[in-house]
Amino acid sequence: TESQRRIDALDKALRKMKVSTTEACVRCDQLTKRARQLDSLTSPASDASSLLSKASNHLGATLVLMNEAREKFDTIRDCEPAIDRLKRGVVQMQNEKAGKAKKARRNPFEDGEKDTNVALSEQDVYAAADSMEIIRDAYDFFMDHKNWRSTP
């Protein structure tokens, strides 16, 4: 009768829902398994990419620091003539003051006698003073960077 037909229709719909739910659960399990596989493939690549990015940033920072250090060395090298000229002028003045009876101390590592008749000007003294400031700044730079590391 009518109620039996409705019960049969409901029973059929319920069985169909149960089959659909079971199929959906299987598909969800498969999707979860595939997501885990994909994650296991992308996580190492992501980690490697992150490490490469950090290494690249560190190399850039190290390069900037090394360029700065090289500039300091080059600048110090440029200061040598002014300081050398001042030293030779002072040696000459000491020799003149001592009446050349007693020669002023000389650096034993010098390459020999340079121009001994040096007339120091005010400009020579200022150039040597500027050079000493540059050397002091370079010294401070290297004291601030006592430890040079290749990794962060």
Short mmCIF file of N, CA and C in Angstrom, two decimals, residues 5-150:
data_model
loop_
_atom_site.label_atom_id
_atom_site.label_comp_id
_atom_site.label_asym_id
_atom_site.label_seq_id
_atom_site.Cartn_x
_atom_site.Cartn_y
_atom_site.Cartn_z
N ARG A 5 4.91 1.67 0.29
CA ARG A 5 5.67 2.22 -0.83
C ARG A 5 6.57 3.35 -0.36
N ARG A 6 6.10 4.19 0.54
CA ARG A 6 6.92 5.29 1.09
C ARG A 6 8.08 4.73 1.92
N ILE A 7 7.80 3.71 2.70
CA ILE A 7 8.86 3.09 3.51
C ILE A 7 9.91 2.49 2.59
N ASP A 8 9.51 1.83 1.54
CA ASP A 8 10.47 1.25 0.59
C ASP A 8 11.30 2.34 -0.10
N ALA A 9 10.64 3.43 -0.44
CA ALA A 9 11.36 4.55 -1.09
C ALA A 9 12.37 5.14 -0.11
N LEU A 10 11.97 5.33 1.14
CA LEU A 10 12.89 5.85 2.16
C LEU A 10 14.04 4.88 2.40
N ASP A 11 13.75 3.58 2.44
CA ASP A 11 14.79 2.56 2.64
C ASP A 11 15.78 2.60 1.48
N LYS A 12 15.26 2.73 0.27
CA LYS A 12 16.12 2.79 -0.92
C LYS A 12 16.99 4.06 -0.88
N ALA A 13 16.40 5.19 -0.52
CA ALA A 13 17.15 6.45 -0.43
C ALA A 13 18.22 6.36 0.66
N LEU A 14 17.88 5.71 1.78
CA LEU A 14 18.83 5.54 2.89
C LEU A 14 20.00 4.67 2.47
N ARG A 15 19.73 3.58 1.73
CA ARG A 15 20.81 2.72 1.24
C ARG A 15 21.70 3.48 0.26
N LYS A 16 21.06 4.27 -0.59
CA LYS A 16 21.83 5.05 -1.55
C LYS A 16 22.70 6.08 -0.83
N MET A 17 22.18 6.72 0.22
CA MET A 17 22.95 7.68 1.02
C MET A 17 24.12 7.00 1.72
N LYS A 18 23.88 5.77 2.19
CA LYS A 18 24.94 5.03 2.86
C LYS A 18 26.06 4.71 1.88
N VAL A 19 25.72 4.28 0.67
CA VAL A 19 26.72 3.97 -0.37
C VAL A 19 27.48 5.25 -0.74
N SER A 20 26.75 6.36 -0.92
CA SER A 20 27.38 7.64 -1.28
C SER A 20 28.32 8.12 -0.17
N THR A 21 27.89 7.97 1.08
CA THR A 21 28.72 8.38 2.22
C THR A 21 29.98 7.53 2.28
N THR A 22 29.85 6.22 2.09
CA THR A 22 31.01 5.32 2.10
C THR A 22 31.97 5.71 0.98
N GLU A 23 31.44 5.97 -0.21
CA GLU A 23 32.28 6.40 -1.33
C GLU A 23 32.97 7.72 -1.02
N ALA A 24 32.25 8.66 -0.44
CA ALA A 24 32.82 9.97 -0.09
C ALA A 24 33.94 9.81 0.94
N CYS A 25 33.75 8.92 1.90
CA CYS A 25 34.80 8.68 2.91
C CYS A 25 36.06 8.10 2.27
N VAL A 26 35.86 7.17 1.33
CA VAL A 26 37.01 6.58 0.63
C VAL A 26 37.74 7.67 -0.15
N ARG A 27 37.00 8.53 -0.85
CA ARG A 27 37.61 9.62 -1.61
C ARG A 27 38.35 10.60 -0.69
N CYS A 28 37.76 10.88 0.47
CA CYS A 28 38.43 11.78 1.45
C CYS A 28 39.74 11.16 1.94
N ASP A 29 39.71 9.86 2.23
CA ASP A 29 40.92 9.17 2.67
C ASP A 29 41.99 9.22 1.57
N GLN A 30 41.59 9.01 0.33
CA GLN A 30 42.54 9.07 -0.78
C GLN A 30 43.11 10.48 -0.93
N LEU A 31 42.24 11.47 -0.80
CA LEU A 31 42.68 12.86 -0.91
C LEU A 31 43.65 13.21 0.22
N THR A 32 43.37 12.76 1.43
CA THR A 32 44.26 13.00 2.56
C THR A 32 45.62 12.35 2.33
N LYS A 33 45.60 11.11 1.81
CA LYS A 33 46.86 10.41 1.52
C LYS A 33 47.67 11.17 0.47
N ARG A 34 47.01 11.64 -0.58
CA ARG A 34 47.71 12.39 -1.63
C ARG A 34 48.24 13.72 -1.11
N ALA A 35 47.48 14.36 -0.23
CA ALA A 35 47.93 15.63 0.36
C ALA A 35 49.19 15.41 1.20
N ARG A 36 49.21 14.30 1.95
CA ARG A 36 50.40 13.98 2.74
C ARG A 36 51.61 13.73 1.84
N GLN A 37 51.39 13.00 0.73
CA GLN A 37 52.48 12.75 -0.21
C GLN A 37 53.01 14.06 -0.79
N LEU A 38 52.09 14.90 -1.19
CA LEU A 38 52.48 16.19 -1.75
C LEU A 38 53.23 17.03 -0.71
N ASP A 39 52.76 17.02 0.52
CA ASP A 39 53.42 17.76 1.59
C ASP A 39 54.83 17.22 1.83
N SER A 40 54.98 15.88 1.79
CA SER A 40 56.30 15.30 2.00
C SER A 40 57.26 15.66 0.87
N LEU A 41 56.73 15.99 -0.30
CA LEU A 41 57.58 16.41 -1.42
C LEU A 41 57.89 17.91 -1.36
N THR A 42 56.92 18.71 -0.97
CA THR A 42 57.12 20.16 -1.00
C THR A 42 57.83 20.68 0.24
N SER A 43 57.68 20.02 1.39
CA SER A 43 58.33 20.52 2.61
C SER A 43 59.85 20.56 2.49
N PRO A 44 60.51 19.50 2.02
CA PRO A 44 61.97 19.59 1.87
C PRO A 44 62.38 20.67 0.85
N ALA A 45 61.60 20.80 -0.22
CA ALA A 45 61.92 21.82 -1.21
C ALA A 45 61.76 23.21 -0.60
N SER A 46 60.73 23.38 0.20
CA SER A 46 60.50 24.66 0.87
C SER A 46 61.64 24.96 1.85
N ASP A 47 62.04 23.95 2.62
CA ASP A 47 63.14 24.14 3.57
C ASP A 47 64.43 24.48 2.84
N ALA A 48 64.70 23.77 1.74
CA ALA A 48 65.91 24.04 0.96
C ALA A 48 65.87 25.44 0.38
N SER A 49 64.71 25.84 -0.10
CA SER A 49 64.57 27.19 -0.65
C SER A 49 64.82 28.24 0.42
N SER A 50 64.30 28.00 1.60
CA SER A 50 64.51 28.93 2.71
C SER A 50 65.99 29.03 3.07
N LEU A 51 66.65 27.88 3.14
CA LEU A 51 68.09 27.88 3.46
C LEU A 51 68.89 28.59 2.37
N LEU A 52 68.53 28.36 1.11
CA LEU A 52 69.23 29.04 0.01
C LEU A 52 69.01 30.55 0.07
N SER A 53 67.82 30.94 0.42
CA SER A 53 67.53 32.37 0.54
C SER A 53 68.35 33.00 1.66
N LYS A 54 68.41 32.31 2.80
CA LYS A 54 69.22 32.82 3.92
C LYS A 54 70.70 32.89 3.54
N ALA A 55 71.18 31.85 2.86
CA ALA A 55 72.59 31.83 2.44
C ALA A 55 72.87 32.96 1.47
N SER A 56 71.95 33.22 0.56
CA SER A 56 72.12 34.30 -0.40
C SER A 56 72.19 35.65 0.31
N ASN A 57 71.29 35.86 1.26
CA ASN A 57 71.31 37.12 2.03
C ASN A 57 72.61 37.27 2.80
N HIS A 58 73.06 36.16 3.40
CA HIS A 58 74.30 36.21 4.18
C HIS A 58 75.50 36.50 3.28
N LEU A 59 75.53 35.86 2.10
CA LEU A 59 76.62 36.12 1.17
C LEU A 59 76.63 37.58 0.73
N GLY A 60 75.47 38.14 0.51
CA GLY A 60 75.38 39.55 0.15
C GLY A 60 75.92 40.44 1.25
N ALA A 61 75.54 40.15 2.48
CA ALA A 61 76.02 40.95 3.62
C ALA A 61 77.52 40.79 3.80
N THR A 62 78.03 39.56 3.61
CA THR A 62 79.46 39.31 3.74
C THR A 62 80.22 40.04 2.65
N LEU A 63 79.68 40.06 1.44
CA LEU A 63 80.33 40.76 0.34
C LEU A 63 80.43 42.25 0.63
N VAL A 64 79.36 42.82 1.15
CA VAL A 64 79.38 44.25 1.50
C VAL A 64 80.45 44.51 2.56
N LEU A 65 80.52 43.64 3.56
CA LEU A 65 81.51 43.80 4.63
C LEU A 65 82.93 43.65 4.10
N MET A 66 83.13 42.68 3.22
CA MET A 66 84.47 42.47 2.66
C MET A 66 84.88 43.65 1.75
N ASN A 67 83.93 44.19 1.00
CA ASN A 67 84.24 45.36 0.18
C ASN A 67 84.61 46.55 1.05
N GLU A 68 83.89 46.70 2.15
CA GLU A 68 84.19 47.78 3.07
C GLU A 68 85.58 47.61 3.68
N ALA A 69 85.93 46.37 4.05
CA ALA A 69 87.25 46.10 4.61
C ALA A 69 88.33 46.38 3.57
N ARG A 70 88.09 45.98 2.34
CA ARG A 70 89.09 46.23 1.29
C ARG A 70 89.28 47.73 1.08
N GLU A 71 88.19 48.48 1.09
CA GLU A 71 88.29 49.93 0.96
C GLU A 71 89.13 50.51 2.10
N LYS A 72 88.94 49.97 3.30
CA LYS A 72 89.73 50.45 4.44
C LYS A 72 91.22 50.18 4.21
N PHE A 73 91.55 48.98 3.73
CA PHE A 73 92.95 48.66 3.45
C PHE A 73 93.52 49.57 2.36
N ASP A 74 92.75 49.79 1.30
CA ASP A 74 93.22 50.67 0.23
C ASP A 74 93.42 52.09 0.72
N THR A 75 92.51 52.57 1.56
CA THR A 75 92.61 53.91 2.11
C THR A 75 93.85 54.04 2.99
N ILE A 76 94.10 53.01 3.79
CA ILE A 76 95.29 53.04 4.65
C ILE A 76 96.55 53.08 3.79
N ARG A 77 96.56 52.31 2.72
CA ARG A 77 97.71 52.30 1.81
C ARG A 77 97.92 53.70 1.22
N ASP A 78 96.83 54.41 0.93
CA ASP A 78 96.93 55.76 0.38
C ASP A 78 97.48 56.76 1.40
N CYS A 79 97.37 56.43 2.68
CA CYS A 79 97.85 57.32 3.74
C CYS A 79 99.36 57.22 3.95
N GLU A 80 99.95 56.16 3.48
CA GLU A 80 101.37 55.92 3.75
C GLU A 80 102.30 57.05 3.31
N PRO A 81 102.16 57.62 2.10
CA PRO A 81 103.10 58.67 1.70
C PRO A 81 103.07 59.90 2.61
N ALA A 82 101.89 60.33 3.05
CA ALA A 82 101.79 61.51 3.91
C ALA A 82 102.46 61.26 5.25
N ILE A 83 102.23 60.08 5.82
CA ILE A 83 102.83 59.76 7.12
C ILE A 83 104.34 59.57 6.97
N ASP A 84 104.75 58.94 5.88
CA ASP A 84 106.18 58.75 5.63
C ASP A 84 106.89 60.09 5.47
N ARG A 85 106.26 61.00 4.74
CA ARG A 85 106.86 62.34 4.55
C ARG A 85 106.99 63.06 5.88
N LEU A 86 105.98 62.97 6.73
CA LEU A 86 106.05 63.59 8.06
C LEU A 86 107.16 62.97 8.89
N LYS A 87 107.27 61.66 8.84
CA LYS A 87 108.31 60.97 9.62
C LYS A 87 109.70 61.41 9.15
N ARG A 88 109.90 61.47 7.83
CA ARG A 88 111.21 61.89 7.32
C ARG A 88 111.50 63.34 7.69
N GLY A 89 110.47 64.18 7.68
CA GLY A 89 110.66 65.58 8.08
C GLY A 89 111.04 65.68 9.55
N VAL A 90 110.40 64.88 10.39
CA VAL A 90 110.71 64.90 11.83
C VAL A 90 112.13 64.38 12.05
N VAL A 91 112.50 63.31 11.34
CA VAL A 91 113.87 62.78 11.46
C VAL A 91 114.88 63.85 11.08
N GLN A 92 114.60 64.58 10.00
CA GLN A 92 115.51 65.65 9.56
C GLN A 92 115.60 66.74 10.62
N MET A 93 114.45 67.12 11.19
CA MET A 93 114.47 68.16 12.23
C MET A 93 115.26 67.69 13.45
N GLN A 94 115.09 66.43 13.84
CA GLN A 94 115.85 65.91 14.97
C GLN A 94 117.34 65.90 14.66
N ASN A 95 117.70 65.56 13.44
CA ASN A 95 119.11 65.56 13.06
C ASN A 95 119.67 66.97 13.08
N GLU A 96 118.89 67.95 12.59
CA GLU A 96 119.35 69.33 12.59
C GLU A 96 119.47 69.85 14.02
N LYS A 97 118.53 69.47 14.87
CA LYS A 97 118.56 69.93 16.25
C LYS A 97 119.76 69.32 16.99
N ALA A 98 120.08 68.08 16.68
CA ALA A 98 121.20 67.41 17.32
C ALA A 98 122.52 67.81 16.67
N GLY A 99 122.47 68.67 15.67
CA GLY A 99 123.67 69.12 15.00
C GLY A 99 124.32 68.01 14.19
N LYS A 100 123.54 67.06 13.77
CA LYS A 100 123.99 65.90 13.00
C LYS A 100 125.07 65.13 13.74
N ALA A 101 125.29 65.44 14.99
CA ALA A 101 126.26 64.68 15.76
C ALA A 101 125.67 63.31 16.09
N LYS A 102 124.40 63.31 16.38
CA LYS A 102 123.74 62.06 16.74
C LYS A 102 122.53 61.92 15.81
N LYS A 103 122.48 60.87 15.02
CA LYS A 103 121.40 60.68 14.06
C LYS A 103 120.15 60.17 14.78
N ALA A 104 119.01 60.65 14.36
CA ALA A 104 117.74 60.20 14.94
C ALA A 104 117.50 58.74 14.59
N ARG A 105 116.71 58.09 15.43
CA ARG A 105 116.42 56.67 15.18
C ARG A 105 115.71 56.49 13.86
N ARG A 106 116.05 55.41 13.18
CA ARG A 106 115.42 55.11 11.89
C ARG A 106 114.75 53.75 11.97
N ASN A 107 113.84 53.54 11.10
CA ASN A 107 113.15 52.26 11.03
C ASN A 107 114.07 51.25 10.35
N PRO A 108 114.41 50.14 11.01
CA PRO A 108 115.32 49.17 10.39
C PRO A 108 114.71 48.43 9.20
N PHE A 109 113.41 48.56 9.01
CA PHE A 109 112.75 47.85 7.92
C PHE A 109 112.59 48.70 6.66
N GLU A 110 113.09 49.94 6.69
CA GLU A 110 113.00 50.79 5.51
C GLU A 110 113.90 50.26 4.41
N ASP A 111 113.53 50.60 3.19
CA ASP A 111 114.27 50.12 2.03
C ASP A 111 115.55 50.88 1.78
N GLY A 112 115.92 51.73 2.58
CA GLY A 112 117.15 52.49 2.37
C GLY A 112 116.89 53.96 2.58
N GLU A 113 117.85 54.76 2.23
CA GLU A 113 117.79 56.21 2.44
C GLU A 113 116.88 56.84 1.39
N LYS A 114 115.84 57.49 1.83
CA LYS A 114 114.99 58.23 0.89
C LYS A 114 115.48 59.67 0.92
N ASP A 115 114.74 60.53 0.31
CA ASP A 115 115.11 61.94 0.28
C ASP A 115 115.22 62.45 1.71
N THR A 116 116.42 62.82 2.11
CA THR A 116 116.62 63.23 3.51
C THR A 116 116.35 64.71 3.70
N ASN A 117 116.40 65.49 2.67
CA ASN A 117 116.13 66.93 2.79
C ASN A 117 114.65 67.17 2.54
N VAL A 118 113.88 67.10 3.60
CA VAL A 118 112.44 67.27 3.50
C VAL A 118 112.07 68.55 4.22
N ALA A 119 111.45 69.45 3.50
CA ALA A 119 110.97 70.68 4.11
C ALA A 119 109.48 70.51 4.35
N LEU A 120 109.12 70.33 5.60
CA LEU A 120 107.70 70.11 5.93
C LEU A 120 106.93 71.41 5.83
N SER A 121 105.78 71.29 5.21
CA SER A 121 104.88 72.45 5.15
C SER A 121 103.70 72.19 6.09
N GLU A 122 102.94 73.22 6.29
CA GLU A 122 101.75 73.08 7.12
C GLU A 122 100.80 72.07 6.48
N GLN A 123 100.76 72.08 5.17
CA GLN A 123 99.90 71.15 4.43
C GLN A 123 100.34 69.71 4.67
N ASP A 124 101.66 69.46 4.75
CA ASP A 124 102.17 68.11 5.02
C ASP A 124 101.70 67.63 6.39
N VAL A 125 101.75 68.52 7.36
CA VAL A 125 101.34 68.15 8.73
C VAL A 125 99.84 67.85 8.76
N TYR A 126 99.03 68.69 8.09
CA TYR A 126 97.58 68.45 8.04
C TYR A 126 97.26 67.14 7.31
N ALA A 127 97.98 66.88 6.22
CA ALA A 127 97.76 65.63 5.47
C ALA A 127 98.07 64.42 6.35
N ALA A 128 99.17 64.50 7.11
CA ALA A 128 99.52 63.40 8.00
C ALA A 128 98.47 63.25 9.11
N ALA A 129 97.98 64.38 9.64
CA ALA A 129 96.95 64.32 10.69
C ALA A 129 95.67 63.69 10.13
N ASP A 130 95.28 64.09 8.92
CA ASP A 130 94.11 63.48 8.28
C ASP A 130 94.32 61.98 8.08
N SER A 131 95.53 61.61 7.67
CA SER A 131 95.85 60.20 7.46
C SER A 131 95.75 59.42 8.77
N MET A 132 96.19 60.02 9.85
CA MET A 132 96.11 59.34 11.15
C MET A 132 94.65 59.15 11.57
N GLU A 133 93.80 60.11 11.25
CA GLU A 133 92.36 59.95 11.56
C GLU A 133 91.77 58.81 10.73
N ILE A 134 92.17 58.72 9.48
CA ILE A 134 91.68 57.65 8.61
C ILE A 134 92.14 56.30 9.16
N ILE A 135 93.38 56.23 9.59
CA ILE A 135 93.91 54.98 10.15
C ILE A 135 93.18 54.64 11.45
N ARG A 136 92.90 55.65 12.26
CA ARG A 136 92.15 55.40 13.50
C ARG A 136 90.76 54.86 13.20
N ASP A 137 90.09 55.45 12.21
CA ASP A 137 88.76 54.97 11.82
C ASP A 137 88.83 53.53 11.32
N ALA A 138 89.85 53.22 10.54
CA ALA A 138 90.02 51.85 10.04
C ALA A 138 90.28 50.90 11.21
N TYR A 139 91.07 51.34 12.15
CA TYR A 139 91.34 50.51 13.35
C TYR A 139 90.04 50.24 14.10
N ASP A 140 89.24 51.27 14.29
CA ASP A 140 87.95 51.09 14.97
C ASP A 140 87.06 50.12 14.19
N PHE A 141 87.06 50.23 12.87
CA PHE A 141 86.26 49.32 12.03
C PHE A 141 86.68 47.88 12.27
N PHE A 142 87.98 47.63 12.24
CA PHE A 142 88.44 46.25 12.40
C PHE A 142 88.29 45.76 13.85
N MET A 143 88.33 46.65 14.80
CA MET A 143 88.07 46.25 16.18
C MET A 143 86.60 45.89 16.37
N ASP A 144 85.73 46.58 15.64
CA ASP A 144 84.29 46.26 15.70
C ASP A 144 83.99 44.93 15.01
N HIS A 145 84.86 44.50 14.13
CA HIS A 145 84.67 43.27 13.37
C HIS A 145 85.82 42.29 13.67
N LYS A 146 86.00 42.01 14.95
CA LYS A 146 87.10 41.11 15.34
C LYS A 146 86.90 39.69 14.79
N ASN A 147 85.66 39.24 14.82
CA ASN A 147 85.36 37.87 14.38
C ASN A 147 84.66 37.92 13.02
N TRP A 148 85.29 37.34 12.03
CA TRP A 148 84.72 37.28 10.68
C TRP A 148 84.23 35.86 10.50
N ARG A 149 82.91 35.70 10.41
CA ARG A 149 82.32 34.37 10.27
C ARG A 149 81.82 34.18 8.85
N SER A 150 81.87 32.95 8.40
CA SER A 150 81.37 32.65 7.06
C SER A 150 79.88 32.27 7.07
#
